[in-house]
PDB file of C-alpha atoms in Angstrom:
ATOM      1  CA  MET M   1     -54.524  38.563-123.337  1.00  0.00           C
ATOM      2  CA  LYS M   2     -51.981  35.921-124.302  1.00  0.00           C
ATOM      3  CA  PHE M   3     -51.329  32.946-122.016  1.00  0.00           C
ATOM      4  CA  VAL M   4     -48.388  30.537-121.997  1.00  0.00           C
ATOM      5  CA  PHE M   5     -50.942  27.695-121.826  1.00  0.00           C
ATOM      6  CA  GLN M   6     -54.732  27.409-121.960  1.00  0.00           C
ATOM      7  CA  PRO M   7     -56.176  28.518-118.587  1.00  0.00           C
ATOM      8  CA  PRO M   8     -58.720  26.247-116.919  1.00  0.00           C
ATOM      9  CA  SER M   9     -62.389  26.860-117.548  1.00  0.00           C
ATOM     10  CA  VAL M  10     -64.610  28.294-114.820  1.00  0.00           C
ATOM     11  CA  ASN M  11     -65.861  25.672-112.403  1.00  0.00           C
ATOM     12  CA  ALA M  12     -69.624  25.962-111.897  1.00  0.00           C
ATOM     13  CA  LEU M  13     -72.517  24.257-110.119  1.00  0.00           C
ATOM     14  CA  PRO M  14     -76.089  23.795-111.357  1.00  0.00           C
ATOM     15  CA  VAL M  15     -78.886  25.958-109.976  1.00  0.00           C
ATOM     16  CA  ALA M  16     -82.334  24.489-109.337  1.00  0.00           C
ATOM     17  CA  GLY M  17     -84.992  25.655-111.788  1.00  0.00           C
ATOM     18  CA  SER M  18     -82.509  27.471-114.006  1.00  0.00           C
ATOM     19  CA  ASP M  19     -80.270  26.852-117.005  1.00  0.00           C
ATOM     20  CA  ALA M  20     -77.693  29.223-115.494  1.00  0.00           C
ATOM     21  CA  PHE M  21     -74.776  27.969-113.396  1.00  0.00           C
ATOM     22  CA  PHE M  22     -73.146  29.267-110.217  1.00  0.00           C
ATOM     23  CA  PRO M  23     -69.424  30.001-110.829  1.00  0.00           C
ATOM     24  CA  VAL M  24     -67.250  28.792-107.957  1.00  0.00           C
ATOM     25  CA  ARG M  25     -64.602  31.150-106.594  1.00  0.00           C
ATOM     26  CA  ARG M  26     -63.293  30.152-103.148  1.00  0.00           C
ATOM     27  CA  VAL M  27     -64.310  27.380-100.752  1.00  0.00           C
ATOM     28  CA  TYR M  28     -64.292  28.063 -97.014  1.00  0.00           C
ATOM     29  CA  CYS M  29     -65.017  25.372 -94.411  1.00  0.00           C
ATOM     30  CA  VAL M  30     -65.959  25.742 -90.754  1.00  0.00           C
ATOM     31  CA  GLY M  31     -64.250  23.304 -88.412  1.00  0.00           C
ATOM     32  CA  ARG M  32     -66.102  21.458 -85.649  1.00  0.00           C
ATOM     33  CA  ASN M  33     -69.336  23.458 -85.802  1.00  0.00           C
ATOM     34  CA  TYR M  34     -71.621  20.887 -84.135  1.00  0.00           C
ATOM     35  CA  ALA M  35     -71.055  20.244 -80.424  1.00  0.00           C
ATOM     36  CA  ALA M  36     -71.471  16.462 -80.635  1.00  0.00           C
ATOM     37  CA  HIS M  37     -68.996  16.242 -83.530  1.00  0.00           C
ATOM     38  CA  ALA M  38     -66.472  18.391 -81.635  1.00  0.00           C
ATOM     39  CA  ARG M  39     -66.748  15.989 -78.706  1.00  0.00           C
ATOM     40  CA  GLU M  40     -66.317  12.894 -80.884  1.00  0.00           C
ATOM     41  CA  MET M  41     -63.118  14.474 -82.251  1.00  0.00           C
ATOM     42  CA  GLY M  42     -61.846  15.030 -78.698  1.00  0.00           C
ATOM     43  CA  PHE M  43     -62.508  18.766 -78.283  1.00  0.00           C
ATOM     44  CA  ASP M  44     -64.618  20.929 -75.981  1.00  0.00           C
ATOM     45  CA  PRO M  45     -67.170  22.840 -78.089  1.00  0.00           C
ATOM     46  CA  ASP M  46     -67.928  25.290 -75.299  1.00  0.00           C
ATOM     47  CA  ARG M  47     -64.435  26.787 -75.442  1.00  0.00           C
ATOM     48  CA  GLU M  48     -63.733  26.891 -79.165  1.00  0.00           C
ATOM     49  CA  PRO M  49     -64.383  29.995 -81.285  1.00  0.00           C
ATOM     50  CA  PRO M  50     -65.096  29.376 -84.982  1.00  0.00           C
ATOM     51  CA  PHE M  51     -62.114  28.523 -87.139  1.00  0.00           C
ATOM     52  CA  PHE M  52     -61.804  28.020 -90.876  1.00  0.00           C
ATOM     53  CA  PHE M  53     -59.852  26.128 -93.495  1.00  0.00           C
ATOM     54  CA  CYS M  54     -60.078  26.146 -97.276  1.00  0.00           C
ATOM     55  CA  LYS M  55     -60.488  23.704-100.114  1.00  0.00           C
ATOM     56  CA  PRO M  56     -59.592  24.412-103.746  1.00  0.00           C
ATOM     57  CA  GLY M  57     -62.429  25.788-105.860  1.00  0.00           C
ATOM     58  CA  ASP M  58     -61.315  24.174-109.107  1.00  0.00           C
ATOM     59  CA  ALA M  59     -63.222  21.477-110.970  1.00  0.00           C
ATOM     60  CA  GLN M  60     -60.902  18.725-109.738  1.00  0.00           C
ATOM     61  CA  SER M  61     -61.892  19.420-106.128  1.00  0.00           C
ATOM     62  CA  VAL M  62     -65.437  20.844-106.126  1.00  0.00           C
ATOM     63  CA  VAL M  63     -67.350  18.354-108.241  1.00  0.00           C
ATOM     64  CA  ALA M  64     -71.016  18.742-109.132  1.00  0.00           C
ATOM     65  CA  VAL M  65     -73.405  15.937-108.208  1.00  0.00           C
ATOM     66  CA  PRO M  66     -76.210  15.854-110.806  1.00  0.00           C
ATOM     67  CA  ALA M  67     -79.789  15.953-109.542  1.00  0.00           C
ATOM     68  CA  ASP M  68     -80.816  12.920-111.547  1.00  0.00           C
ATOM     69  CA  ARG M  69     -77.892  10.544-111.054  1.00  0.00           C
ATOM     70  CA  SER M  70     -75.057   9.613-108.720  1.00  0.00           C
ATOM     71  CA  LEU M  71     -71.429  10.676-108.841  1.00  0.00           C
ATOM     72  CA  ASP M  72     -68.472   8.304-108.676  1.00  0.00           C
ATOM     73  CA  ILE M  73     -65.369   9.519-106.838  1.00  0.00           C
ATOM     74  CA  PRO M  74     -62.081   7.612-106.574  1.00  0.00           C
ATOM     75  CA  TYR M  75     -60.656   6.426-103.283  1.00  0.00           C
ATOM     76  CA  PRO M  76     -57.768   8.882-102.798  1.00  0.00           C
ATOM     77  CA  SER M  77     -54.107   7.979-102.560  1.00  0.00           C
ATOM     78  CA  LEU M  78     -51.994   7.643 -99.405  1.00  0.00           C
ATOM     79  CA  THR M  79     -54.863   7.123 -96.972  1.00  0.00           C
ATOM     80  CA  ALA M  80     -56.334   4.159 -95.149  1.00  0.00           C
ATOM     81  CA  ASN M  81     -59.046   6.190 -93.393  1.00  0.00           C
ATOM     82  CA  PHE M  82     -61.232   8.040 -95.912  1.00  0.00           C
ATOM     83  CA  HIS M  83     -64.071   9.844 -94.092  1.00  0.00           C
ATOM     84  CA  TYR M  84     -67.402  11.389 -95.093  1.00  0.00           C
ATOM     85  CA  GLU M  85     -68.738  14.637 -93.569  1.00  0.00           C
ATOM     86  CA  ILE M  86     -72.212  15.737 -94.650  1.00  0.00           C
ATOM     87  CA  GLU M  87     -72.655  19.530 -94.644  1.00  0.00           C
ATOM     88  CA  LEU M  88     -74.932  22.398 -95.601  1.00  0.00           C
ATOM     89  CA  VAL M  89     -73.141  24.403 -98.291  1.00  0.00           C
ATOM     90  CA  VAL M  90     -73.893  28.127 -98.445  1.00  0.00           C
ATOM     91  CA  ALA M  91     -73.414  29.876-101.802  1.00  0.00           C
ATOM     92  CA  ILE M  92     -72.553  33.570-101.542  1.00  0.00           C
ATOM     93  CA  GLY M  93     -74.202  35.875-104.081  1.00  0.00           C
ATOM     94  CA  LYS M  94     -73.201  39.305-102.781  1.00  0.00           C
ATOM     95  CA  GLY M  95     -69.753  40.177-101.504  1.00  0.00           C
ATOM     96  CA  GLY M  96     -68.690  42.206 -98.504  1.00  0.00           C
ATOM     97  CA  LYS M  97     -66.442  42.487 -95.481  1.00  0.00           C
ATOM     98  CA  ASN M  98     -67.266  43.089 -91.831  1.00  0.00           C
ATOM     99  CA  ILE M  99     -70.814  41.936 -92.547  1.00  0.00           C
ATOM    100  CA  THR M 100     -73.108  42.058 -89.537  1.00  0.00           C
ATOM    101  CA  VAL M 101     -75.132  39.052 -88.424  1.00  0.00           C
ATOM    102  CA  GLU M 102     -78.285  40.995 -89.276  1.00  0.00           C
ATOM    103  CA  GLN M 103     -77.052  41.655 -92.838  1.00  0.00           C
ATOM    104  CA  ALA M 104     -75.643  38.183 -93.487  1.00  0.00           C
ATOM    105  CA  ALA M 105     -78.763  36.544 -94.964  1.00  0.00           C
ATOM    106  CA  SER M 106     -78.887  39.144 -97.733  1.00  0.00           C
ATOM    107  CA  HIS M 107     -75.497  37.923 -98.979  1.00  0.00           C
ATOM    108  CA  VAL M 108     -76.688  34.330 -99.492  1.00  0.00           C
ATOM    109  CA  PHE M 109     -77.487  33.267-103.050  1.00  0.00           C
ATOM    110  CA  GLY M 110     -78.574  29.765-102.122  1.00  0.00           C
ATOM    111  CA  TYR M 111     -77.937  26.453-100.413  1.00  0.00           C
ATOM    112  CA  ALA M 112     -76.836  22.953-101.405  1.00  0.00           C
ATOM    113  CA  VAL M 113     -75.939  19.602 -99.907  1.00  0.00           C
ATOM    114  CA  GLY M 114     -72.224  18.867 -99.859  1.00  0.00           C
ATOM    115  CA  LEU M 115     -69.637  16.389 -98.630  1.00  0.00           C
ATOM    116  CA  ASP M 116     -66.375  17.464 -97.037  1.00  0.00           C
ATOM    117  CA  MET M 117     -64.437  14.282 -97.793  1.00  0.00           C
ATOM    118  CA  THR M 118     -61.380  13.855 -95.576  1.00  0.00           C
ATOM    119  CA  ARG M 119     -58.219  11.772 -95.507  1.00  0.00           C
ATOM    120  CA  ARG M 120     -58.585  11.507 -91.740  1.00  0.00           C
ATOM    121  CA  ASP M 121     -55.322   9.753 -90.999  1.00  0.00           C
ATOM    122  CA  LEU M 122     -53.351  12.400 -92.887  1.00  0.00           C
ATOM    123  CA  GLN M 123     -55.330  15.224 -91.290  1.00  0.00           C
ATOM    124  CA  ILE M 124     -54.683  13.900 -87.793  1.00  0.00           C
ATOM    125  CA  LYS M 125     -50.996  13.354 -88.520  1.00  0.00           C
ATOM    126  CA  MET M 126     -50.629  16.941 -89.715  1.00  0.00           C
ATOM    127  CA  ARG M 127     -52.579  18.251 -86.736  1.00  0.00           C
ATOM    128  CA  GLU M 128     -50.383  16.372 -84.291  1.00  0.00           C
ATOM    129  CA  GLN M 129     -47.295  17.824 -85.959  1.00  0.00           C
ATOM    130  CA  GLY M 130     -48.714  21.348 -85.905  1.00  0.00           C
ATOM    131  CA  ARG M 131     -48.779  21.477 -89.697  1.00  0.00           C
ATOM    132  CA  PRO M 132     -51.512  22.633 -92.117  1.00  0.00           C
ATOM    133  CA  TRP M 133     -54.381  20.289 -92.973  1.00  0.00           C
ATOM    134  CA  GLU M 134     -54.199  20.596 -96.762  1.00  0.00           C
ATOM    135  CA  ILE M 135     -53.230  17.008 -97.543  1.00  0.00           C
ATOM    136  CA  GLY M 136     -56.103  15.783 -95.391  1.00  0.00           C
ATOM    137  CA  LYS M 137     -58.728  18.135 -96.813  1.00  0.00           C
ATOM    138  CA  ALA M 138     -57.648  19.692-100.125  1.00  0.00           C
ATOM    139  CA  PHE M 139     -57.436  16.886-102.667  1.00  0.00           C
ATOM    140  CA  ASP M 140     -59.101  15.908-105.942  1.00  0.00           C
ATOM    141  CA  PHE M 141     -62.816  15.019-105.703  1.00  0.00           C
ATOM    142  CA  GLY M 142     -62.770  16.075-102.050  1.00  0.00           C
ATOM    143  CA  ALA M 143     -65.849  18.333-102.206  1.00  0.00           C
ATOM    144  CA  PRO M 144     -68.896  16.878-103.997  1.00  0.00           C
ATOM    145  CA  VAL M 145     -71.729  19.438-104.054  1.00  0.00           C
ATOM    146  CA  GLY M 146     -75.321  19.091-105.196  1.00  0.00           C
ATOM    147  CA  VAL M 147     -77.728  21.439-106.934  1.00  0.00           C
ATOM    148  CA  ILE M 148     -77.904  24.947-105.465  1.00  0.00           C
ATOM    149  CA  HIS M 149     -81.386  26.062-104.412  1.00  0.00           C
ATOM    150  CA  LEU M 150     -82.130  29.777-104.368  1.00  0.00           C
ATOM    151  CA  ALA M 151     -82.440  31.300-100.908  1.00  0.00           C
ATOM    152  CA  THR M 152     -85.460  33.205-102.187  1.00  0.00           C
ATOM    153  CA  ASP M 153     -87.156  29.827-102.707  1.00  0.00           C
ATOM    154  CA  THR M 154     -86.027  28.016 -99.550  1.00  0.00           C
ATOM    155  CA  GLY M 155     -85.947  30.891 -97.082  1.00  0.00           C
ATOM    156  CA  GLU M 156     -83.284  30.782 -94.381  1.00  0.00           C
ATOM    157  CA  LEU M 157     -82.473  27.190 -93.433  1.00  0.00           C
ATOM    158  CA  LEU M 158     -82.546  27.320 -89.657  1.00  0.00           C
ATOM    159  CA  ASN M 159     -84.323  24.143 -88.580  1.00  0.00           C
ATOM    160  CA  ALA M 160     -83.833  21.466 -91.231  1.00  0.00           C
ATOM    161  CA  ASP M 161     -82.863  17.835 -90.708  1.00  0.00           C
ATOM    162  CA  ILE M 162     -79.469  16.799 -92.096  1.00  0.00           C
ATOM    163  CA  ALA M 163     -78.486  13.163 -92.600  1.00  0.00           C
ATOM    164  CA  LEU M 164     -76.140  10.785 -94.372  1.00  0.00           C
ATOM    165  CA  THR M 165     -76.485   7.068 -95.042  1.00  0.00           C
ATOM    166  CA  VAL M 166     -73.822   4.627 -96.213  1.00  0.00           C
ATOM    167  CA  ASN M 167     -75.157   1.622 -98.120  1.00  0.00           C
ATOM    168  CA  GLY M 168     -78.612   2.418 -96.743  1.00  0.00           C
ATOM    169  CA  GLU M 169     -77.481   2.591 -93.082  1.00  0.00           C
ATOM    170  CA  THR M 170     -77.842   5.924 -91.268  1.00  0.00           C
ATOM    171  CA  ARG M 171     -74.459   7.222 -90.088  1.00  0.00           C
ATOM    172  CA  GLN M 172     -75.101  10.938 -89.488  1.00  0.00           C
ATOM    173  CA  GLN M 173     -78.353  12.515 -88.387  1.00  0.00           C
ATOM    174  CA  SER M 174     -78.925  15.936 -86.836  1.00  0.00           C
ATOM    175  CA  ASN M 175     -80.598  19.291 -87.399  1.00  0.00           C
ATOM    176  CA  LEU M 176     -79.209  22.619 -88.601  1.00  0.00           C
ATOM    177  CA  SER M 177     -80.496  24.200 -85.389  1.00  0.00           C
ATOM    178  CA  HIS M 178     -77.629  22.389 -83.629  1.00  0.00           C
ATOM    179  CA  LEU M 179     -74.938  24.420 -85.366  1.00  0.00           C
ATOM    180  CA  ILE M 180     -72.723  26.068 -82.744  1.00  0.00           C
ATOM    181  CA  TRP M 181     -72.291  29.068 -85.042  1.00  0.00           C
ATOM    182  CA  SER M 182     -75.318  29.717 -87.255  1.00  0.00           C
ATOM    183  CA  VAL M 183     -74.941  30.379 -90.967  1.00  0.00           C
ATOM    184  CA  ASN M 184     -75.418  34.114 -90.416  1.00  0.00           C
ATOM    185  CA  GLU M 185     -72.897  34.182 -87.563  1.00  0.00           C
ATOM    186  CA  THR M 186     -70.444  32.215 -89.680  1.00  0.00           C
ATOM    187  CA  ILE M 187     -70.756  34.639 -92.599  1.00  0.00           C
ATOM    188  CA  ALA M 188     -70.285  37.605 -90.269  1.00  0.00           C
ATOM    189  CA  ASN M 189     -67.213  36.084 -88.622  1.00  0.00           C
ATOM    190  CA  LEU M 190     -65.642  34.913 -91.877  1.00  0.00           C
ATOM    191  CA  SER M 191     -66.107  38.351 -93.446  1.00  0.00           C
ATOM    192  CA  THR M 192     -63.832  39.868 -90.808  1.00  0.00           C
ATOM    193  CA  LEU M 193     -61.017  37.628 -92.064  1.00  0.00           C
ATOM    194  CA  PHE M 194     -61.668  37.716 -95.823  1.00  0.00           C
ATOM    195  CA  GLU M 195     -63.657  39.962 -98.110  1.00  0.00           C
ATOM    196  CA  LEU M 196     -66.327  37.593 -99.356  1.00  0.00           C
ATOM    197  CA  GLN M 197     -67.158  37.653-103.053  1.00  0.00           C
ATOM    198  CA  PRO M 198     -69.948  36.263-105.264  1.00  0.00           C
ATOM    199  CA  GLY M 199     -69.066  32.685-106.105  1.00  0.00           C
ATOM    200  CA  ASP M 200     -67.716  31.789-102.669  1.00  0.00           C
ATOM    201  CA  LEU M 201     -68.930  28.597-101.018  1.00  0.00           C
ATOM    202  CA  ILE M 202     -69.057  27.996 -97.267  1.00  0.00           C
ATOM    203  CA  PHE M 203     -69.200  24.447 -95.898  1.00  0.00           C
ATOM    204  CA  SER M 204     -70.955  25.088 -92.591  1.00  0.00           C
ATOM    205  CA  GLY M 205     -69.773  22.074 -90.562  1.00  0.00           C
ATOM    206  CA  THR M 206     -70.723  18.457 -90.038  1.00  0.00           C
ATOM    207  CA  PRO M 207     -72.697  16.728 -87.274  1.00  0.00           C
ATOM    208  CA  GLU M 208     -71.544  13.732 -85.275  1.00  0.00           C
ATOM    209  CA  GLY M 209     -71.182  10.271 -86.780  1.00  0.00           C
ATOM    210  CA  VAL M 210     -68.314  10.812 -89.208  1.00  0.00           C
ATOM    211  CA  GLY M 211     -66.600   7.636 -90.308  1.00  0.00           C
ATOM    212  CA  PRO M 212     -64.784   5.760 -93.050  1.00  0.00           C
ATOM    213  CA  VAL M 213     -65.894   4.573 -96.459  1.00  0.00           C
ATOM    214  CA  LYS M 214     -64.191   2.186 -98.842  1.00  0.00           C
ATOM    215  CA  PRO M 215     -64.438   1.364-102.546  1.00  0.00           C
ATOM    216  CA  GLY M 216     -67.895   0.010-103.322  1.00  0.00           C
ATOM    217  CA  ASP M 217     -69.659   2.104-100.679  1.00  0.00           C
ATOM    218  CA  SER M 218     -72.510   4.437-101.632  1.00  0.00           C
ATOM    219  CA  MET M 219     -73.327   7.593 -99.657  1.00  0.00           C
ATOM    220  CA  LEU M 220     -76.659   9.411 -99.720  1.00  0.00           C
ATOM    221  CA  GLY M 221     -76.640  12.899 -98.224  1.00  0.00           C
ATOM    222  CA  SER M 222     -79.805  14.863 -97.539  1.00  0.00           C
ATOM    223  CA  ILE M 223     -81.015  18.132 -96.013  1.00  0.00           C
ATOM    224  CA  ASP M 224     -84.732  18.894 -95.826  1.00  0.00           C
ATOM    225  CA  GLY M 225     -85.781  21.203 -98.642  1.00  0.00           C
ATOM    226  CA  LEU M 226     -82.713  20.583-100.819  1.00  0.00           C
ATOM    227  CA  THR M 227     -81.825  18.087-103.553  1.00  0.00           C
ATOM    228  CA  SER M 228     -80.134  15.024-102.065  1.00  0.00           C
ATOM    229  CA  ILE M 229     -76.799  13.765-103.367  1.00  0.00           C
ATOM    230  CA  GLN M 230     -75.617  10.212-103.980  1.00  0.00           C
ATOM    231  CA  VAL M 231     -71.862   9.668-104.138  1.00  0.00           C
ATOM    232  CA  ASN M 232     -70.172   6.327-104.761  1.00  0.00           C
ATOM    233  CA  VAL M 233     -66.584   5.472-103.859  1.00  0.00           C
ATOM    234  CA  VAL M 234     -64.818   3.535-106.607  1.00  0.00           C
TER     235      VAL M 234
END
């Protein structure tokens, strides 16, 4: 096949204990999936069904955080309120649509720690105007993701602590059991809207405590049983 210019290479993430990589296809994100975070954003979690937005899956957006060193990301343009959101990232290994909750776990390839970085001021401005969130969520270096651990090694992550520190100070701290919609419920719901495919990533939501970072700040994100990530803003 002849192209008018060289197409981009496949974006991929490292897999724990393997020299093979996980090729990234699409990136889905669940909005306000912890009750305390929904409340801190001014919403009632008891009345909100799950909703989704997307980030680009290319290498400029989803950036791999090596297991043995930190990753530097630039402070993005046109924002004065750059926020962190620590999340469990679910890597899909088997596609499907209209997946049941009972079947959902069999579609999971593995799990990783990720950051849904957000230009909060731009997101809020777009939300208030009834416009899409893309400029607040879908920008370069906006989705750092760590090493993917096989689900066959970790088992289902149902009751693991999740936390984020900034410059050594704890900012977010919760447990995956506090998800409003569990990983399996999220997969089932999402698969009614899109046919999931191998290579898809799902950012499962962030707990309370989101806040701003500035150049010079260092974030450390962790989930029990997974490789932590360190991301520095430059």
